[in-house]
Coordinates of C-alpha atoms and ligand atoms in Angstrom, one line a residue:
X1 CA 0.0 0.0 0.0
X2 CA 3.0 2.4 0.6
X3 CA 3.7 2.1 -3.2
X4 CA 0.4 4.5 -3.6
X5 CA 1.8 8.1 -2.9
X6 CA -1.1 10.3 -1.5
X7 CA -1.9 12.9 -4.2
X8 CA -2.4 10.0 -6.9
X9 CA -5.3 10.6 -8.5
X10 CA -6.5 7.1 -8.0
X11 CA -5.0 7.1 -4.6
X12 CA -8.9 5.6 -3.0
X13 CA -9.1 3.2 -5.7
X14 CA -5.9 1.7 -5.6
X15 CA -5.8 1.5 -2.0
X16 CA -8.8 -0.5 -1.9
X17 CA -7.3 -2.4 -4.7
X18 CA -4.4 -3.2 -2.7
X19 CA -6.4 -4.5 0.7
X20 CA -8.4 -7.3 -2.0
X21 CA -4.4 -8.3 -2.9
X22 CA -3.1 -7.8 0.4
X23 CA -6.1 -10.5 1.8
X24 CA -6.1 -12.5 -1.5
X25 CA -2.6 -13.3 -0.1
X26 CA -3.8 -14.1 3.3
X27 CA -6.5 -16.4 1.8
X28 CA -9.0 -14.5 3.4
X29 CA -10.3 -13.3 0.2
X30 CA -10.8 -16.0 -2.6
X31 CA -8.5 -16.8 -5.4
X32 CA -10.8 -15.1 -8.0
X33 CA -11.6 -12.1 -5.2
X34 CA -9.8 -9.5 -7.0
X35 CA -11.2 -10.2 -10.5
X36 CA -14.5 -9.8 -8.6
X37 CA -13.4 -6.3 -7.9
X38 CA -12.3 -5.5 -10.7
X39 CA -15.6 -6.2 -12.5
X40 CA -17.0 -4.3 -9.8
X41 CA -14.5 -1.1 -10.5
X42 CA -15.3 -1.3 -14.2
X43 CA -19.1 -1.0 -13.3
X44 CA -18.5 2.4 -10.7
X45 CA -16.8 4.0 -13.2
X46 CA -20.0 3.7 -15.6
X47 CA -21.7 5.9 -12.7
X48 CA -19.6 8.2 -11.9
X49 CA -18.0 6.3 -9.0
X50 CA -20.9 8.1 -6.8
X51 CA -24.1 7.1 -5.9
X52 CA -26.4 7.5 -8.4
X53 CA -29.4 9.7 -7.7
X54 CA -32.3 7.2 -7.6
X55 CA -30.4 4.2 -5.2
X56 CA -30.5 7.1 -2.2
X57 CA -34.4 5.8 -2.9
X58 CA -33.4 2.2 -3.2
X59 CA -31.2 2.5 0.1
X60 CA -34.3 3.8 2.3
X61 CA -36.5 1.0 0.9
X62 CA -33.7 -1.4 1.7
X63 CA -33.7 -0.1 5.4
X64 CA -37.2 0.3 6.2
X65 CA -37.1 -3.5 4.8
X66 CA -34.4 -4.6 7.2
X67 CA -36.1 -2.5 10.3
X68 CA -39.2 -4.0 9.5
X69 CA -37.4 -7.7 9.5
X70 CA -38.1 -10.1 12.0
X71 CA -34.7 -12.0 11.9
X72 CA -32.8 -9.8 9.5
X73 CA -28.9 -11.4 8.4
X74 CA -26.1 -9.8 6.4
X75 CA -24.1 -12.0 4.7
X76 CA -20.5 -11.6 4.2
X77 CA -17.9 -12.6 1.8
X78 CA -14.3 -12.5 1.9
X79 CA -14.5 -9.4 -0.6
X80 CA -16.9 -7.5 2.1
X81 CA -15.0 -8.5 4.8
X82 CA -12.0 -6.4 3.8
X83 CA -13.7 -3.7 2.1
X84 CA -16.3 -2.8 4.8
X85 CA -16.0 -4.8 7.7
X86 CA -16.3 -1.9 10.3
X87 CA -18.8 -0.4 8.4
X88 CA -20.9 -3.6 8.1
X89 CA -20.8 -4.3 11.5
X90 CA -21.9 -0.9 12.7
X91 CA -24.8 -1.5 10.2
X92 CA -25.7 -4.8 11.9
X93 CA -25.6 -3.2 15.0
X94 CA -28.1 -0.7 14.2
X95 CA -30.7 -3.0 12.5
X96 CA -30.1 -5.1 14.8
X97 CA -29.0 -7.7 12.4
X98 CA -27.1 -11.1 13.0
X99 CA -23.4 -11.0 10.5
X100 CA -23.5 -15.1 8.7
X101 CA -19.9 -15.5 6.9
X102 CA -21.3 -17.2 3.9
X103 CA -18.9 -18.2 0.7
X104 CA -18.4 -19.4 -2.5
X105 CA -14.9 -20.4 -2.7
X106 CA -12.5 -22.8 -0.9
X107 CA -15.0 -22.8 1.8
X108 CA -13.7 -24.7 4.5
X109 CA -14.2 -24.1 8.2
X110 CA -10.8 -22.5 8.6
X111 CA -11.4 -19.7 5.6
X112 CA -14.9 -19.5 7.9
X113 CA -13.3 -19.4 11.0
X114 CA -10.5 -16.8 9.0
X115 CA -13.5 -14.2 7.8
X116 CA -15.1 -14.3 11.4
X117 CA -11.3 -13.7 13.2
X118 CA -11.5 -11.0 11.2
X119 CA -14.7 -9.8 11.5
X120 CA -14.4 -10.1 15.6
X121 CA -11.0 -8.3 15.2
X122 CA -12.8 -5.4 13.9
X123 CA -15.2 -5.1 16.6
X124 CA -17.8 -7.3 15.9
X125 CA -19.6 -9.2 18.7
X126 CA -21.2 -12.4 17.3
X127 CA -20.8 -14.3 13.9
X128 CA -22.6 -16.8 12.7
X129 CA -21.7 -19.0 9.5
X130 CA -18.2 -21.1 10.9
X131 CA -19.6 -24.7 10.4
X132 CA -23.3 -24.5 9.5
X133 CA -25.1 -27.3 9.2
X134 CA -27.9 -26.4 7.4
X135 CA -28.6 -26.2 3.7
X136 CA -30.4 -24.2 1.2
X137 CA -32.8 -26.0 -0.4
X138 CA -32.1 -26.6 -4.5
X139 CA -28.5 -25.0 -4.1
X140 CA -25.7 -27.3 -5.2
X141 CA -22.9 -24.6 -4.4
X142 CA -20.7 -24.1 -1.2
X143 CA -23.2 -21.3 -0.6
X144 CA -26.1 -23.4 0.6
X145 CA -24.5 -24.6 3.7
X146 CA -26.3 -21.9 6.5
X147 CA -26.4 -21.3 9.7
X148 CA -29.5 -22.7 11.7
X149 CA -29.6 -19.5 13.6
X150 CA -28.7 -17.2 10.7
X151 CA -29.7 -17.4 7.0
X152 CA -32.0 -20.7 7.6
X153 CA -34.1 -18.9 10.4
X154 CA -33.9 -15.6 8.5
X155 CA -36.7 -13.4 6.6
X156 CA -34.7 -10.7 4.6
X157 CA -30.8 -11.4 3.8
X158 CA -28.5 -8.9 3.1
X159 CA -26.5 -10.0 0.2
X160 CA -23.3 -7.9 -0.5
X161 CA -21.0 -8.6 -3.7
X162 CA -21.9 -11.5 -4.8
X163 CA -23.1 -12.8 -8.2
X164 CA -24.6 -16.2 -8.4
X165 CA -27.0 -18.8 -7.8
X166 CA -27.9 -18.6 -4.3
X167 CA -30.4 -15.4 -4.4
X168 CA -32.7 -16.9 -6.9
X169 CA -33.0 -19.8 -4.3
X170 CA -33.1 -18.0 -1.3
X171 CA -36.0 -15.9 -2.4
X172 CA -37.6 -19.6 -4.4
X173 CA -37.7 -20.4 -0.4
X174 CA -39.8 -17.6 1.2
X175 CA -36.6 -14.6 1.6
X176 CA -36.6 -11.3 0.3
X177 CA -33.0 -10.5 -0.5
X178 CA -31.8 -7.3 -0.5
X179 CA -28.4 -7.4 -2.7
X180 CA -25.5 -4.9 -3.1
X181 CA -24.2 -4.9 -6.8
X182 CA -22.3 -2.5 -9.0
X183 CA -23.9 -4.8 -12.1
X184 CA -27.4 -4.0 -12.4
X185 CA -27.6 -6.8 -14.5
X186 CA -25.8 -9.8 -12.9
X187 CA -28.0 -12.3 -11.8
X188 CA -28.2 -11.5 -8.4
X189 CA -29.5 -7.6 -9.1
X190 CA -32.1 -8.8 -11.3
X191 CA -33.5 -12.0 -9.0
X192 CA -33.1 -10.1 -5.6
X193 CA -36.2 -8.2 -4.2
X194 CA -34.1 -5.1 -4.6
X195 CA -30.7 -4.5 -5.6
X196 CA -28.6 -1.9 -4.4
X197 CA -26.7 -0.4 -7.5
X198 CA -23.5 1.5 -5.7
X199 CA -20.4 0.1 -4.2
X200 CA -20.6 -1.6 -1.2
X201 CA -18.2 1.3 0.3
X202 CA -20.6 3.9 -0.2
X203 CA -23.8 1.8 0.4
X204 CA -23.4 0.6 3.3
X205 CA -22.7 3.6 5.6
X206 CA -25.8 4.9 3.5
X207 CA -27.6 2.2 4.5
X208 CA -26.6 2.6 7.7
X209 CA -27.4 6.5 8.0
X210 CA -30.5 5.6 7.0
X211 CA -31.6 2.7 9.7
X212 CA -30.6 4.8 12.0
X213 CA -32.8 8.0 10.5
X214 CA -36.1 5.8 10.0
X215 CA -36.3 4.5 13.2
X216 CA -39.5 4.7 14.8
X217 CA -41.1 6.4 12.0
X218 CA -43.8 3.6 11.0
X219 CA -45.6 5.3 8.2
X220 CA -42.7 6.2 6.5
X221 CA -41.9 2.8 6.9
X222 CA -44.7 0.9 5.4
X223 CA -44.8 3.5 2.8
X224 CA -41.4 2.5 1.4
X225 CA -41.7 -1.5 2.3
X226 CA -45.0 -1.4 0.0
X227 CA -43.5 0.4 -2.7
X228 CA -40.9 -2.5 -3.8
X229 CA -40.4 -2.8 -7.8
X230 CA -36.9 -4.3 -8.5
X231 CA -37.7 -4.1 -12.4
X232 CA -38.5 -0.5 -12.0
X233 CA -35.1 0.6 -9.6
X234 CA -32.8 -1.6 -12.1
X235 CA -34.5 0.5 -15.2
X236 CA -34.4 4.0 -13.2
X237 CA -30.8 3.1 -13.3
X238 CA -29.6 2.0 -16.5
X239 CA -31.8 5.2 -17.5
X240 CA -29.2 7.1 -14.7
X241 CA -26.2 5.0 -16.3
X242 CA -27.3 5.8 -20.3
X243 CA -28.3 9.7 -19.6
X244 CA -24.5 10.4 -18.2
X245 CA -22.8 8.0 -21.1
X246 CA -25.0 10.1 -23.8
X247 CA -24.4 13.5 -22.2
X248 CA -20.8 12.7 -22.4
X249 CA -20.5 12.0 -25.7
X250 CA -22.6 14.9 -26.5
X251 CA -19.9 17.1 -24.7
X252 CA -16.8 15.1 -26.4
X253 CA -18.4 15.3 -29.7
X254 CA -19.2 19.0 -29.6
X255 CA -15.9 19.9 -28.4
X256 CA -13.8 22.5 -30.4
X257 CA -10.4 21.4 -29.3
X258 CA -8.1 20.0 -31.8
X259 CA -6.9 16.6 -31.2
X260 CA -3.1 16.5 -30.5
Ligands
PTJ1 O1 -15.5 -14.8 -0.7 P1 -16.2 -15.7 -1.6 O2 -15.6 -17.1 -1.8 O3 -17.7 -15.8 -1.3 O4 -16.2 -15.0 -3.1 C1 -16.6 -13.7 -3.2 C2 -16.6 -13.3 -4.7 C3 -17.0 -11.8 -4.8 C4 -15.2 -13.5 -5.3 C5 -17.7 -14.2 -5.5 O5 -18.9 -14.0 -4.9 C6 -17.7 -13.9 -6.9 O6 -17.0 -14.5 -7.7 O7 -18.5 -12.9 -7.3 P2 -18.7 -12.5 -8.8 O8 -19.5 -13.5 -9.6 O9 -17.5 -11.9 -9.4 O10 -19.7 -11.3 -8.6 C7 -19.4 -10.1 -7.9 C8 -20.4 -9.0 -8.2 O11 -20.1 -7.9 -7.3 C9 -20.1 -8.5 -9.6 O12 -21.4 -8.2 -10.3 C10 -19.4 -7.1 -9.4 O13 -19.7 -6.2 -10.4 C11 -19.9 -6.7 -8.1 N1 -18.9 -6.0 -7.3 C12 -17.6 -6.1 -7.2 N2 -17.0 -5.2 -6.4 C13 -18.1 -4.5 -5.9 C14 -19.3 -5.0 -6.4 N3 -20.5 -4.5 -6.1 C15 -20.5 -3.5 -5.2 N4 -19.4 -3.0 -4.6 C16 -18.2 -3.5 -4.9 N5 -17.1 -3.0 -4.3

């Protein structure tokens, strides 16, 4: 990390580039971790590497959702361990939500047991995940082992990062998934009951801002858990995502400068 001087103009993005590396070594984040990243950077540059205006919508739905769980659980990946794991803790906290280490790759219970270390270095009280016993039904994958008192027992799952199989069959099984993805078009945005398009670094202190604003304020509350329409979210932002790409070119195009 001390190859990144500070007035780099990348100097954020490579830093969090470096931490996925750093923790790829470690084994704490998978083997194909950092090309999960990477995807993910290609995306946030698409919008502006800020949150785009209508997800501060999304992120209110998504925490009147989670306050108005009755056994809410974030689940977390190697990747969102070392991006955001203070950040996803204080958000469990304030829910309150139970943290389940749940993963796709080389999951064994050390690399379990190596995600929650990490997560409990960091502050976090409890984690759930190391060892589960019990599965998902209809999922084949590494991800359908759960914990009995976490994702098995839950009603709303908080899915960060993660493109795959295991949303579809979460929500097949009576969940509403709430997913974190810079793709608004992997599978996991479109089959989740609402995706969050931003990066998990931004979205989840959002999130969190958010819990903590709603609180106690019921009509606001059912007002946004009624007004769920994944289809209409992931249009309002490839509509976001195409407006800025077209106004773009309209400015490069119309330029006067002379090419070099
Ligand atoms: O720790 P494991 O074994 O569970 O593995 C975790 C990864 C992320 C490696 C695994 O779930 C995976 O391979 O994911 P995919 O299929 O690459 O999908 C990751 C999705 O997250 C992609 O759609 C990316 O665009 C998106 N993404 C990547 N980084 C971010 C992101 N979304 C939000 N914030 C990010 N920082």
């Amino acid at each position: 990390m001390g190859d990144v001087p500070d007035d780099h103009p990348r100097a954020q993005s490579l830093r969090m580039r470096a931490r996925i590396e750093e923790h790829r070594a470690t084994g704490l984040v998978a083997e194909t971790g950092p090309i999960a990243h990477g995807r993910g950077e290609a995306f946030d540059y698409l919008i502006g590497e800020r949150t785009p205006d209508p997800v501060f919508e999304d992120i209110e739905t998504a925490a009147a959702i989670l306050l108005e769980a009755e056994r809410p659980v974030i689940s977390v990946n190697g990747n969102t361990a070392v991006l955001v794991a203070e950040e996803i803790i204080a958000l469990s906290s304030s829910i309150p939500a139970a943290l389940e280490v749940n993963v796709f790759y080389g999951r064994t219970q050390s690399r379990e047991a190596q995600i929650a270390d990490f997560l409990r270095s960091k502050g976090a009280l409890a984690v759930l995940g190391v060892d589960p016993q019990a599965k998902v039904p209809h999922l084949t994958s590494a991800r359908g082992m759960v914990d009995r008192e976490g994702i098995y027992a839950a009603d709303v799952v908080l899915v960060p990062l993660e493109d795959g199989d295991r949303t579809q069959a979460l929500i097949k099984w009576g969940k509403k998934v709430i997913s974190i993805d810079l793709n608004p078009l992997s599978r996991t945005a479109l089959d989740s009951t609402l995706n969050l398009c931003d990066n998990v670094v931004r979205a989840v202190p959002l999130l969190e801002k958010a819990v903590r604003e709603l609180r106690g304020d019921e009509d606001r509350l059912r007002r946004l858990s009624k007004n769920v329409n994944n289809r209409r979210s992931t249009g309002r932002v490839l509509e976001f995502i195409s407006t800025r790409l077209n106004s773009l070119a309209h400015d490069m195009t119309q330029t006067n400068e002379s090419p070099m």
